[in-house]
Amino acid sequence: MIHSMQWAIIKKDLKVISSDKLILSSLFIVPAFLAGILPAIMLLAFTSSSDAMHDMQALINILPGAAQADNISVFMVSYLINFMMPSFFLMIPLLVSMVFAASSFVGEKEKRTLETLLYCPLPLVKIFQAKILASFFLGMAAAVVSFIVMFLVVGIISTITLGTTILPGLSWLVIMLMLTPAIAIIAITLVVRSSAKAQSVEEAQNRSVILIIPLIAILIAQFSGVISLNIWILLGAGVVFAVIAFVLLSGALSKFTYEKLLK
Amino acid sequence: MQAIHIENLSKRYTSGKLALNKAGLSLGEGEVFGFLGPNGAGKTTTIKLLGGTLLPTEGKCEVFGLNPFEKPEEIHRISGLLTEHAQMYNPLSGYENLIFYGRLFDLSASDSKTRAVELLDLLGLNESKDRKLGAYSTGMRQRLSLARTMIHRPRLLFLDEPTSGLDPENALSVNEIIKEQAKENGTTVFLCTHQLRYAQDVCSSFGLIDDGTLFATGTLEKLRELVQEDVSVMIEASQIPDRIQAERIGERTFDVRVKEEEDIAEIVKQIVSDGGKVYQVSTKILTLEEIYFALLKKHQRGELLL
Protein backbone atom coordinates (compact mmCIF):
# COMPACT_ATOMS: atom_id res chain seq x y z
CA MET A 1 0.00 0.00 0.00
CA ILE A 2 1.47 3.32 -1.00
CA HIS A 3 1.00 6.08 1.58
CA SER A 4 -0.10 9.55 0.42
CA MET A 5 3.23 10.90 1.70
CA GLN A 6 5.01 8.42 -0.59
CA TRP A 7 2.83 9.50 -3.52
CA ALA A 8 3.93 13.08 -2.83
CA ILE A 9 7.58 11.98 -3.22
CA ILE A 10 6.82 10.04 -6.42
CA LYS A 11 4.96 12.98 -7.98
CA LYS A 12 7.67 15.42 -6.92
CA ASP A 13 10.42 13.22 -8.38
CA LEU A 14 8.64 12.96 -11.73
CA LYS A 15 7.96 16.70 -11.77
CA VAL A 16 11.55 17.64 -10.95
CA ILE A 17 12.92 15.27 -13.60
CA SER A 18 10.47 16.49 -16.22
CA SER A 19 11.90 19.98 -15.84
CA ASP A 20 15.44 18.77 -16.58
CA LYS A 21 15.77 18.94 -20.37
CA LEU A 22 19.10 17.11 -20.45
CA ILE A 23 17.78 14.08 -18.59
CA LEU A 24 14.49 14.18 -20.48
CA SER A 25 16.30 14.10 -23.82
CA SER A 26 18.46 11.16 -22.76
CA LEU A 27 15.33 9.37 -21.50
CA PHE A 28 13.71 9.94 -24.90
CA ILE A 29 16.59 9.33 -27.34
CA VAL A 30 17.56 5.81 -26.21
CA PRO A 31 14.03 4.32 -26.35
CA ALA A 32 13.28 6.15 -29.61
CA PHE A 33 16.39 4.63 -31.20
CA LEU A 34 16.03 1.11 -29.78
CA ALA A 35 12.29 0.74 -30.24
CA GLY A 36 11.64 2.88 -33.33
CA ILE A 37 14.65 3.53 -35.50
CA LEU A 38 16.59 0.28 -34.98
CA PRO A 39 13.75 -2.17 -35.81
CA ALA A 40 12.75 -0.01 -38.79
CA ILE A 41 16.28 -0.11 -40.21
CA MET A 42 16.57 -3.87 -39.61
CA LEU A 43 13.23 -4.60 -41.20
CA LEU A 44 13.84 -2.41 -44.21
CA ALA A 45 17.27 -3.95 -44.70
CA PHE A 46 15.83 -7.45 -44.58
CA THR A 47 12.83 -6.87 -46.77
CA SER A 48 14.18 -4.48 -49.38
CA SER A 49 17.34 -6.32 -50.35
CA SER A 50 17.78 -9.93 -51.37
CA ASP A 51 21.52 -9.52 -50.66
CA ALA A 52 20.75 -9.12 -46.95
CA MET A 53 18.86 -12.39 -46.92
CA HIS A 54 21.70 -14.04 -48.82
CA ASP A 55 24.23 -12.70 -46.27
CA MET A 56 22.13 -14.14 -43.45
CA GLN A 57 22.05 -17.62 -45.02
CA ALA A 58 24.54 -19.00 -42.50
CA LEU A 59 22.33 -17.83 -39.62
CA ILE A 60 19.16 -19.08 -41.35
CA ASN A 61 20.68 -22.53 -41.69
CA ILE A 62 21.13 -22.94 -37.96
CA LEU A 63 17.74 -21.51 -36.90
CA PRO A 64 15.20 -24.11 -35.80
CA GLY A 65 12.07 -24.07 -38.00
CA ALA A 66 13.65 -22.01 -40.79
CA ALA A 67 13.70 -24.94 -43.23
CA GLN A 68 9.95 -25.53 -42.79
CA ALA A 69 8.98 -21.85 -43.22
CA ASP A 70 6.75 -20.99 -46.18
CA ASN A 71 8.09 -17.50 -46.54
CA ILE A 72 11.66 -17.18 -45.36
CA SER A 73 11.47 -13.34 -45.21
CA VAL A 74 8.42 -13.39 -42.93
CA PHE A 75 10.09 -16.06 -40.81
CA MET A 76 13.32 -14.04 -40.50
CA VAL A 77 11.57 -10.79 -39.64
CA SER A 78 9.44 -12.62 -37.12
CA TYR A 79 12.55 -14.25 -35.64
CA LEU A 80 14.37 -10.94 -35.57
CA ILE A 81 11.55 -9.21 -33.74
CA ASN A 82 10.69 -11.96 -31.29
CA PHE A 83 14.14 -13.32 -30.49
CA MET A 84 16.77 -10.75 -31.40
CA MET A 85 15.04 -7.51 -30.42
CA PRO A 86 14.44 -8.43 -26.76
CA SER A 87 18.13 -7.96 -25.90
CA PHE A 88 18.05 -4.48 -27.45
CA PHE A 89 14.64 -3.76 -25.96
CA LEU A 90 15.64 -4.66 -22.40
CA MET A 91 18.21 -1.88 -22.49
CA ILE A 92 15.27 0.57 -22.43
CA PRO A 93 13.94 -0.17 -18.90
CA LEU A 94 17.52 -0.65 -17.77
CA LEU A 95 18.81 2.70 -19.02
CA VAL A 96 15.68 4.74 -18.28
CA SER A 97 15.44 3.42 -14.70
CA MET A 98 19.13 3.88 -14.19
CA VAL A 99 19.29 7.47 -15.45
CA PHE A 100 16.19 8.42 -13.46
CA ALA A 101 17.32 6.63 -10.28
CA ALA A 102 20.77 8.23 -10.42
CA SER A 103 19.20 11.64 -10.75
CA SER A 104 16.57 10.90 -8.12
CA PHE A 105 18.88 9.51 -5.42
CA VAL A 106 22.29 11.04 -5.97
CA GLY A 107 20.77 14.20 -7.49
CA GLU A 108 19.12 14.94 -4.14
CA LYS A 109 22.48 14.62 -2.42
CA GLU A 110 24.24 16.74 -5.03
CA LYS A 111 21.63 19.51 -4.84
CA ARG A 112 21.53 19.40 -1.04
CA THR A 113 17.85 18.50 -0.88
CA LEU A 114 18.39 15.06 0.66
CA GLU A 115 18.64 16.28 4.26
CA THR A 116 15.33 18.15 3.91
CA LEU A 117 13.65 15.13 2.33
CA LEU A 118 14.90 12.69 4.96
CA TYR A 119 13.67 14.97 7.76
CA CYS A 120 10.04 13.91 7.37
CA PRO A 121 7.67 11.64 9.30
CA LEU A 122 8.30 8.71 6.95
CA PRO A 123 10.78 6.01 8.00
CA LEU A 124 13.89 5.85 5.82
CA VAL A 125 12.79 2.61 4.15
CA LYS A 126 9.47 4.15 3.06
CA ILE A 127 11.20 7.19 1.56
CA PHE A 128 13.44 4.87 -0.42
CA GLN A 129 10.51 2.71 -1.46
CA ALA A 130 8.81 5.80 -2.87
CA LYS A 131 11.89 6.83 -4.81
CA ILE A 132 12.42 3.29 -6.13
CA LEU A 133 8.77 3.20 -7.20
CA ALA A 134 9.12 6.51 -9.06
CA SER A 135 12.11 5.15 -11.01
CA PHE A 136 10.29 1.86 -11.55
CA PHE A 137 7.13 3.53 -12.87
CA LEU A 138 9.14 5.59 -15.32
CA GLY A 139 11.18 2.57 -16.49
CA MET A 140 8.01 0.54 -17.01
CA ALA A 141 6.18 3.41 -18.69
CA ALA A 142 9.11 3.84 -21.08
CA ALA A 143 9.05 0.07 -21.79
CA VAL A 144 5.30 -0.01 -22.46
CA VAL A 145 5.38 3.05 -24.74
CA SER A 146 8.45 1.65 -26.54
CA PHE A 147 6.72 -1.70 -26.97
CA ILE A 148 3.69 -0.04 -28.56
CA VAL A 149 5.87 2.13 -30.81
CA MET A 150 8.03 -0.83 -31.83
CA PHE A 151 5.10 -2.99 -32.88
CA LEU A 152 3.41 -0.11 -34.69
CA VAL A 153 6.62 0.39 -36.66
CA VAL A 154 7.05 -3.37 -37.27
CA GLY A 155 3.36 -3.84 -38.16
CA ILE A 156 3.30 -0.96 -40.62
CA ILE A 157 6.60 -1.83 -42.33
CA SER A 158 5.84 -5.57 -42.53
CA THR A 159 2.36 -4.92 -43.94
CA ILE A 160 3.77 -2.63 -46.62
CA THR A 161 6.85 -4.63 -47.56
CA LEU A 162 5.82 -8.23 -46.91
CA GLY A 163 2.04 -7.95 -47.28
CA THR A 164 1.56 -9.54 -43.88
CA THR A 165 1.34 -7.96 -40.42
CA ILE A 166 3.92 -9.34 -38.00
CA LEU A 167 2.68 -9.34 -34.41
CA PRO A 168 4.57 -9.82 -31.14
CA GLY A 169 5.00 -13.47 -30.15
CA LEU A 170 4.33 -15.06 -26.79
CA SER A 171 7.91 -14.35 -25.70
CA TRP A 172 7.00 -10.66 -25.40
CA LEU A 173 4.54 -11.53 -22.63
CA VAL A 174 7.44 -12.92 -20.58
CA ILE A 175 9.62 -9.93 -21.52
CA MET A 176 7.03 -7.34 -20.52
CA LEU A 177 5.70 -9.03 -17.39
CA MET A 178 8.85 -10.58 -15.94
CA LEU A 179 12.11 -9.47 -17.51
CA THR A 180 11.34 -5.76 -17.89
CA PRO A 181 10.24 -5.22 -14.26
CA ALA A 182 13.06 -7.41 -12.91
CA ILE A 183 15.74 -5.62 -14.93
CA ALA A 184 14.33 -2.21 -13.99
CA ILE A 185 14.47 -3.14 -10.29
CA ILE A 186 18.02 -4.52 -10.56
CA ALA A 187 19.17 -1.34 -12.32
CA ILE A 188 17.51 0.90 -9.72
CA THR A 189 18.82 -1.13 -6.80
CA LEU A 190 22.38 -0.96 -8.05
CA VAL A 191 22.08 2.81 -8.39
CA VAL A 192 20.51 3.03 -4.92
CA ARG A 193 23.32 0.92 -3.44
CA SER A 194 25.94 3.14 -4.97
CA SER A 195 24.06 6.31 -4.06
CA ALA A 196 25.38 6.38 -0.49
CA LYS A 197 28.95 6.47 -1.81
CA ALA A 198 28.54 8.39 -5.06
CA GLN A 199 28.82 12.15 -4.74
CA SER A 200 27.53 13.03 -8.22
CA VAL A 201 24.86 11.80 -10.64
CA GLU A 202 27.53 10.98 -13.23
CA GLU A 203 29.47 8.87 -10.73
CA ALA A 204 26.35 6.86 -9.87
CA GLN A 205 25.61 6.31 -13.57
CA ASN A 206 29.18 5.21 -14.22
CA ARG A 207 29.03 2.75 -11.34
CA SER A 208 25.81 1.20 -12.71
CA VAL A 209 26.53 1.19 -16.43
CA ILE A 210 28.28 -2.17 -15.99
CA LEU A 211 24.78 -3.70 -16.07
CA ILE A 212 24.62 -3.29 -19.83
CA ILE A 213 27.47 -5.80 -20.28
CA PRO A 214 25.36 -8.97 -19.70
CA LEU A 215 22.79 -7.76 -22.26
CA ILE A 216 25.52 -7.07 -24.82
CA ALA A 217 26.96 -10.54 -24.09
CA ILE A 218 23.55 -12.13 -24.81
CA LEU A 219 23.34 -10.17 -28.07
CA ILE A 220 26.77 -11.32 -29.21
CA ALA A 221 25.95 -14.90 -28.24
CA GLN A 222 22.76 -14.76 -30.28
CA PHE A 223 24.34 -13.28 -33.40
CA SER A 224 27.15 -15.82 -33.24
CA GLY A 225 24.61 -18.64 -32.91
CA VAL A 226 25.79 -19.77 -29.45
CA ILE A 227 22.32 -19.36 -27.96
CA SER A 228 18.87 -18.63 -29.25
CA LEU A 229 16.50 -16.79 -26.95
CA ASN A 230 13.40 -18.94 -26.96
CA ILE A 231 10.50 -18.49 -24.59
CA TRP A 232 11.89 -21.05 -22.09
CA ILE A 233 15.25 -19.29 -21.85
CA LEU A 234 13.42 -16.00 -21.41
CA LEU A 235 11.18 -17.47 -18.74
CA GLY A 236 14.16 -18.94 -16.89
CA ALA A 237 16.03 -15.63 -17.14
CA GLY A 238 12.91 -13.85 -15.89
CA VAL A 239 12.75 -16.00 -12.77
CA VAL A 240 16.49 -15.64 -12.09
CA PHE A 241 16.40 -11.86 -12.58
CA ALA A 242 13.29 -11.52 -10.39
CA VAL A 243 15.03 -13.40 -7.56
CA ILE A 244 18.22 -11.31 -7.98
CA ALA A 245 16.12 -8.13 -7.99
CA PHE A 246 14.31 -9.13 -4.79
CA VAL A 247 17.51 -10.10 -2.95
CA LEU A 248 19.40 -6.98 -4.03
CA LEU A 249 16.49 -4.71 -3.15
CA SER A 250 15.94 -6.13 0.33
CA GLY A 251 19.68 -6.00 1.00
CA ALA A 252 19.98 -2.39 -0.17
CA LEU A 253 17.05 -1.12 1.87
CA SER A 254 18.21 -2.65 5.13
CA LYS A 255 21.68 -1.13 4.91
CA PHE A 256 20.80 2.54 4.96
CA THR A 257 21.11 4.87 7.90
CA TYR A 258 20.72 8.66 7.96
CA GLU A 259 24.35 9.00 8.91
CA LYS A 260 25.63 7.01 5.92
CA LEU A 261 23.37 8.85 3.50
CA LEU A 262 24.09 12.35 4.71
CA LYS A 263 27.86 11.89 4.94
CA MET B 1 6.59 19.01 29.89
CA GLN B 2 10.24 19.24 29.00
CA ALA B 3 10.80 19.90 25.33
CA ILE B 4 14.39 18.71 25.28
CA HIS B 5 16.39 16.74 27.78
CA ILE B 6 20.02 15.80 27.12
CA GLU B 7 22.19 13.75 29.44
CA ASN B 8 25.88 13.05 29.09
CA LEU B 9 25.56 13.14 25.29
CA SER B 10 28.70 12.58 23.22
CA LYS B 11 29.39 12.10 19.55
CA ARG B 12 32.69 11.00 18.09
CA TYR B 13 32.79 10.76 14.29
CA THR B 14 34.53 7.90 12.50
CA SER B 15 37.29 10.37 11.65
CA GLY B 16 38.05 10.46 15.40
CA LYS B 17 36.82 14.02 15.95
CA LEU B 18 34.93 14.42 19.23
CA ALA B 19 32.17 16.78 18.09
CA LEU B 20 30.17 16.73 21.33
CA ASN B 21 31.56 15.89 24.74
CA LYS B 22 29.24 14.80 27.56
CA ALA B 23 26.68 17.55 27.05
CA GLY B 24 23.77 18.00 29.45
CA LEU B 25 20.79 20.30 29.01
CA SER B 26 17.07 20.71 29.75
CA LEU B 27 14.64 22.97 27.92
CA GLY B 28 11.06 23.78 28.82
CA GLU B 29 8.26 23.97 26.26
CA GLY B 30 7.93 27.38 24.61
CA GLU B 31 11.51 28.41 25.34
CA VAL B 32 13.63 30.08 22.70
CA PHE B 33 17.02 28.60 23.33
CA GLY B 34 20.10 30.21 21.81
CA PHE B 35 22.86 27.70 21.19
CA LEU B 36 25.95 29.84 20.79
CA GLY B 37 29.40 28.98 19.59
CA PRO B 38 31.83 29.39 16.73
CA ASN B 39 31.67 27.34 13.51
CA GLY B 40 32.66 23.73 14.18
CA ALA B 41 31.85 23.96 17.91
CA GLY B 42 29.30 21.12 17.79
CA LYS B 43 26.02 23.02 17.30
CA THR B 44 24.92 21.23 14.12
CA THR B 45 25.99 17.86 15.53
CA THR B 46 23.72 18.47 18.54
CA ILE B 47 20.79 19.35 16.27
CA LYS B 48 21.36 16.21 14.19
CA LEU B 49 21.49 14.07 17.33
CA LEU B 50 18.25 15.61 18.58
CA GLY B 51 16.59 15.00 15.20
CA GLY B 52 17.79 11.39 15.18
CA THR B 53 19.79 11.74 11.96
CA LEU B 54 23.00 11.01 13.88
CA LEU B 55 23.55 8.31 16.48
CA PRO B 56 25.44 9.22 19.67
CA THR B 57 28.62 7.57 20.87
CA GLU B 58 27.23 7.71 24.40
CA GLY B 59 24.55 9.39 26.49
CA LYS B 60 20.86 9.90 25.90
CA CYS B 61 18.39 12.57 24.88
CA GLU B 62 14.65 13.02 24.67
CA VAL B 63 12.52 15.36 22.63
CA PHE B 64 9.06 15.78 24.13
CA GLY B 65 9.58 12.43 25.83
CA LEU B 66 10.50 10.67 22.57
CA ASN B 67 13.82 8.97 21.92
CA PRO B 68 15.24 10.29 18.63
CA PHE B 69 17.47 7.28 18.15
CA GLU B 70 14.62 4.79 18.21
CA LYS B 71 12.00 6.52 16.09
CA PRO B 72 13.50 9.56 14.40
CA GLU B 73 10.45 9.94 12.15
CA GLU B 74 8.30 10.68 15.22
CA ILE B 75 10.63 13.55 16.13
CA HIS B 76 10.43 14.79 12.54
CA ARG B 77 6.63 14.79 12.76
CA ILE B 78 6.63 17.30 15.62
CA SER B 79 9.63 19.39 14.66
CA GLY B 80 11.00 21.43 11.79
CA LEU B 81 14.65 21.63 10.72
CA LEU B 82 16.47 24.45 9.01
CA THR B 83 20.15 23.97 8.27
CA GLU B 84 22.52 25.25 5.66
CA HIS B 85 22.42 21.86 3.89
CA ALA B 86 18.65 21.47 4.02
CA GLN B 87 17.71 22.98 0.66
CA MET B 88 14.60 22.76 -1.51
CA TYR B 89 13.92 22.05 -5.18
CA ASN B 90 15.12 24.67 -7.67
CA PRO B 91 12.87 23.56 -10.57
CA LEU B 92 9.74 24.02 -8.44
CA SER B 93 8.22 27.36 -7.49
CA GLY B 94 8.19 28.56 -3.89
CA TYR B 95 4.48 27.68 -3.67
CA GLU B 96 4.97 24.20 -5.20
CA ASN B 97 7.85 23.51 -2.83
CA LEU B 98 5.75 24.35 0.22
CA ILE B 99 2.82 22.25 -1.02
CA PHE B 100 5.18 19.31 -1.52
CA TYR B 101 6.52 19.59 2.04
CA GLY B 102 2.97 19.96 3.35
CA ARG B 103 2.04 16.68 1.65
CA LEU B 104 5.28 15.10 2.88
CA PHE B 105 4.24 15.98 6.44
CA ASP B 106 0.88 14.31 5.91
CA LEU B 107 -1.19 17.47 5.45
CA SER B 108 -4.14 17.09 3.05
CA ALA B 109 -3.81 18.67 -0.40
CA SER B 110 -6.14 21.55 0.49
CA ASP B 111 -4.54 22.11 3.92
CA SER B 112 -1.10 22.18 2.29
CA LYS B 113 -2.24 24.85 -0.14
CA THR B 114 -3.89 26.98 2.55
CA ARG B 115 -0.88 26.69 4.84
CA ALA B 116 1.53 27.48 1.97
CA VAL B 117 -0.36 30.68 1.15
CA GLU B 118 -0.48 31.64 4.85
CA LEU B 119 3.27 31.19 5.27
CA LEU B 120 4.20 32.89 1.99
CA ASP B 121 2.18 35.83 3.20
CA LEU B 122 3.77 35.78 6.67
CA LEU B 123 7.26 35.75 5.20
CA GLY B 124 6.58 38.38 2.56
CA LEU B 125 7.03 36.01 -0.38
CA ASN B 126 3.53 36.21 -1.80
CA GLU B 127 4.52 38.15 -4.90
CA SER B 128 7.23 35.67 -5.86
CA LYS B 129 5.32 32.52 -4.96
CA ASP B 130 5.06 31.31 -8.56
CA ARG B 131 8.68 32.04 -9.39
CA LYS B 132 11.00 29.02 -9.58
CA LEU B 133 13.16 28.62 -6.48
CA GLY B 134 16.24 28.76 -8.71
CA ALA B 135 15.48 32.44 -9.31
CA TYR B 136 15.16 33.30 -5.59
CA SER B 137 17.78 35.44 -3.83
CA THR B 138 19.62 34.07 -0.75
CA GLY B 139 17.35 36.04 1.57
CA MET B 140 14.19 34.78 -0.14
CA ARG B 141 15.46 31.18 -0.04
CA GLN B 142 16.18 31.47 3.64
CA ARG B 143 12.72 32.86 4.33
CA LEU B 144 11.13 30.10 2.26
CA SER B 145 13.15 27.53 4.21
CA LEU B 146 11.77 29.00 7.41
CA ALA B 147 8.26 28.70 5.94
CA ARG B 148 9.02 25.05 5.10
CA THR B 149 10.02 24.27 8.67
CA MET B 150 6.70 25.69 9.89
CA ILE B 151 4.44 24.08 7.27
CA HIS B 152 3.19 21.31 9.60
CA ARG B 153 2.80 23.61 12.65
CA PRO B 154 5.63 21.92 14.60
CA ARG B 155 5.99 22.09 18.38
CA LEU B 156 9.72 22.51 18.04
CA LEU B 157 11.95 24.31 15.55
CA PHE B 158 15.62 23.46 15.05
CA LEU B 159 17.12 26.49 13.36
CA ASP B 160 20.78 26.37 12.42
CA GLU B 161 22.00 29.86 11.52
CA PRO B 162 18.66 31.05 10.10
CA THR B 163 19.99 34.54 9.45
CA SER B 164 23.24 33.47 7.83
CA GLY B 165 23.82 35.31 4.57
CA LEU B 166 20.92 37.68 5.16
CA ASP B 167 21.10 41.47 5.02
CA PRO B 168 20.23 43.26 8.29
CA GLU B 169 16.67 43.98 7.17
CA ASN B 170 15.96 40.34 6.27
CA ALA B 171 17.72 39.10 9.41
CA LEU B 172 15.55 41.37 11.55
CA SER B 173 12.35 40.17 9.90
CA VAL B 174 13.36 36.49 10.31
CA ASN B 175 14.09 37.10 13.99
CA GLU B 176 10.73 38.80 14.46
CA ILE B 177 8.99 35.77 12.95
CA ILE B 178 10.89 33.39 15.23
CA LYS B 179 9.91 35.46 18.28
CA GLU B 180 6.31 35.60 17.12
CA GLN B 181 6.14 31.83 16.66
CA ALA B 182 7.32 31.24 20.20
CA LYS B 183 5.05 33.91 21.68
CA GLU B 184 1.84 33.23 19.79
CA ASN B 185 2.02 29.48 19.16
CA GLY B 186 4.15 28.38 22.09
CA THR B 187 6.67 26.83 19.69
CA THR B 188 9.93 25.79 21.32
CA VAL B 189 12.91 27.08 19.33
CA PHE B 190 16.41 25.62 19.37
CA LEU B 191 18.39 28.34 17.64
CA CYS B 192 22.04 27.83 16.72
CA THR B 193 23.82 31.02 15.89
CA HIS B 194 27.03 32.93 16.20
CA GLN B 195 25.26 36.24 15.70
CA LEU B 196 25.14 37.18 19.36
CA ARG B 197 23.33 40.49 19.02
CA TYR B 198 20.34 38.85 17.33
CA ALA B 199 20.40 35.99 19.84
CA GLN B 200 20.17 38.39 22.79
CA ASP B 201 17.09 39.93 21.25
CA VAL B 202 15.34 36.66 20.39
CA CYS B 203 16.27 34.04 22.99
CA SER B 204 15.00 33.44 26.49
CA SER B 205 17.83 31.13 27.52
CA PHE B 206 21.24 30.20 26.21
CA GLY B 207 23.82 27.45 25.94
CA LEU B 208 27.44 28.27 25.21
CA ILE B 209 29.51 25.67 23.39
CA ASP B 210 33.13 25.55 22.28
CA ASP B 211 35.06 22.68 20.76
CA GLY B 212 32.33 20.16 21.62
CA THR B 213 31.97 21.24 25.26
CA LEU B 214 28.79 22.89 26.50
CA PHE B 215 30.38 25.14 29.11
CA ALA B 216 27.54 27.39 30.29
CA THR B 217 23.73 27.37 30.19
CA GLY B 218 21.00 29.57 31.59
CA THR B 219 19.12 32.82 31.18
CA LEU B 220 20.98 36.04 30.34
CA GLU B 221 20.82 37.09 34.00
CA LYS B 222 22.24 33.79 35.18
CA LEU B 223 25.08 33.96 32.66
CA ARG B 224 25.76 37.57 33.63
CA GLU B 225 26.12 36.53 37.26
CA LEU B 226 28.79 34.05 36.23
CA VAL B 227 30.83 36.94 34.84
CA GLN B 228 30.20 39.73 37.34
CA GLU B 229 28.51 39.68 40.71
CA ASP B 230 27.57 43.36 40.86
CA VAL B 231 26.16 45.98 38.52
CA SER B 232 28.27 49.00 37.59
CA VAL B 233 26.33 52.31 37.74
CA MET B 234 27.60 55.60 36.29
CA ILE B 235 26.22 58.56 38.24
CA GLU B 236 26.72 62.16 37.22
CA ALA B 237 26.04 64.21 40.36
CA SER B 238 27.27 67.36 42.13
CA GLN B 239 28.39 65.30 45.10
CA ILE B 240 28.11 61.82 46.59
CA PRO B 241 27.70 61.16 50.32
CA ASP B 242 30.76 59.52 51.96
CA ARG B 243 28.72 56.55 53.17
CA ILE B 244 28.24 55.45 49.56
CA GLN B 245 31.24 53.59 48.17
CA ALA B 246 32.02 55.24 44.86
CA GLU B 247 34.96 55.71 42.59
CA ARG B 248 35.34 59.15 41.06
CA ILE B 249 36.09 58.75 37.38
CA GLY B 250 35.41 62.30 36.17
CA GLU B 251 34.92 65.79 37.59
CA ARG B 252 31.41 64.91 38.72
CA THR B 253 31.09 61.34 37.42
CA PHE B 254 31.17 58.40 39.80
CA ASP B 255 31.21 54.63 39.35
CA VAL B 256 29.08 52.94 42.00
CA ARG B 257 28.76 49.16 42.37
CA VAL B 258 25.36 47.73 43.41
CA LYS B 259 24.19 44.16 43.93
CA GLU B 260 21.09 44.59 41.84
CA GLU B 261 19.38 47.26 39.77
CA GLU B 262 16.79 47.91 42.54
CA ASP B 263 19.56 49.44 44.72
CA ILE B 264 20.01 52.34 42.28
CA ALA B 265 16.84 54.14 43.44
CA GLU B 266 18.07 54.12 47.07
CA ILE B 267 21.44 55.64 46.10
CA VAL B 268 19.79 58.42 44.10
CA LYS B 269 17.47 59.12 47.05
CA GLN B 270 20.45 59.41 49.43
CA ILE B 271 22.32 61.84 47.12
CA VAL B 272 19.24 64.06 46.82
CA SER B 273 18.43 63.96 50.56
CA ASP B 274 22.01 65.11 51.29
CA GLY B 275 21.42 68.15 49.09
CA GLY B 276 23.18 66.85 46.01
CA LYS B 277 21.97 67.17 42.43
CA VAL B 278 21.74 64.17 40.10
CA TYR B 279 22.25 64.94 36.40
CA GLN B 280 22.43 61.47 34.88
CA VAL B 281 22.30 57.82 35.92
CA SER B 282 23.20 54.93 33.62
CA THR B 283 23.87 51.33 34.30
CA LYS B 284 26.56 49.43 32.55
CA ILE B 285 25.03 46.01 31.94
CA LEU B 286 27.08 43.46 30.06
CA THR B 287 25.68 42.45 26.71
CA LEU B 288 25.42 38.81 25.64
CA GLU B 289 28.44 39.34 23.43
CA GLU B 290 30.54 40.57 26.35
CA ILE B 291 29.26 37.78 28.58
CA TYR B 292 29.99 35.18 25.91
CA PHE B 293 33.61 36.22 25.47
CA ALA B 294 34.17 36.59 29.20
CA LEU B 295 32.76 33.13 29.87
CA LEU B 296 34.70 31.66 26.96
CA LYS B 297 37.91 32.98 28.49
CA LYS B 298 36.95 31.56 31.87
CA HIS B 299 36.17 28.20 30.24
CA GLN B 300 39.47 28.16 28.38
CA ARG B 301 41.29 28.90 31.65
CA GLY B 302 39.38 26.01 33.26
CA GLU B 303 37.55 28.30 35.69
CA LEU B 304 34.04 27.21 34.73
CA LEU B 305 32.48 24.02 35.92
CA LEU B 306 29.00 23.31 34.63
XYZ file of C-alpha atoms in Angstrom, chain A residues 3-5 8-9 11-13 15-16 19 108 111-124 131 257-259 262-263, chain B residues 11 48 51-55 72-73 75-77 79 81 83-89 91-92 96 100-101 103-106 148 158:
64
model
C 0.999 6.084 1.578
C -0.099 9.547 0.416
C 3.235 10.899 1.698
C 3.930 13.076 -2.829
C 7.576 11.980 -3.223
C 4.963 12.976 -7.976
C 7.666 15.416 -6.918
C 10.425 13.218 -8.385
C 7.958 16.699 -11.767
C 11.549 17.642 -10.952
C 11.901 19.978 -15.842
C 19.124 14.940 -4.135
C 21.629 19.514 -4.844
C 21.532 19.405 -1.037
C 17.854 18.499 -0.878
C 18.386 15.056 0.660
C 18.638 16.278 4.260
C 15.335 18.146 3.911
C 13.649 15.128 2.334
C 14.898 12.686 4.959
C 13.670 14.970 7.759
C 10.041 13.907 7.367
C 7.666 11.642 9.305
C 8.298 8.711 6.952
C 10.778 6.011 7.997
C 13.891 5.851 5.819
C 11.888 6.833 -4.809
C 21.111 4.871 7.904
C 20.719 8.656 7.959
C 24.353 8.996 8.915
C 24.094 12.354 4.707
C 27.857 11.890 4.938
C 29.394 12.102 19.553
C 21.361 16.210 14.190
C 16.593 15.004 15.204
C 17.787 11.385 15.176
C 19.789 11.741 11.965
C 22.999 11.008 13.877
C 23.552 8.311 16.479
C 13.504 9.564 14.398
C 10.449 9.945 12.147
C 10.632 13.551 16.133
C 10.427 14.787 12.536
C 6.633 14.786 12.756
C 9.634 19.393 14.660
C 14.646 21.627 10.721
C 20.151 23.970 8.272
C 22.520 25.254 5.656
C 22.419 21.860 3.891
C 18.648 21.468 4.020
C 17.714 22.977 0.664
C 14.596 22.758 -1.509
C 13.925 22.048 -5.184
C 12.874 23.565 -10.567
C 9.736 24.020 -8.443
C 4.969 24.196 -5.199
C 5.180 19.307 -1.518
C 6.522 19.586 2.037
C 2.036 16.684 1.655
C 5.277 15.102 2.883
C 4.244 15.980 6.436
C 0.879 14.310 5.908
C 9.015 25.050 5.101
C 15.621 23.457 15.053
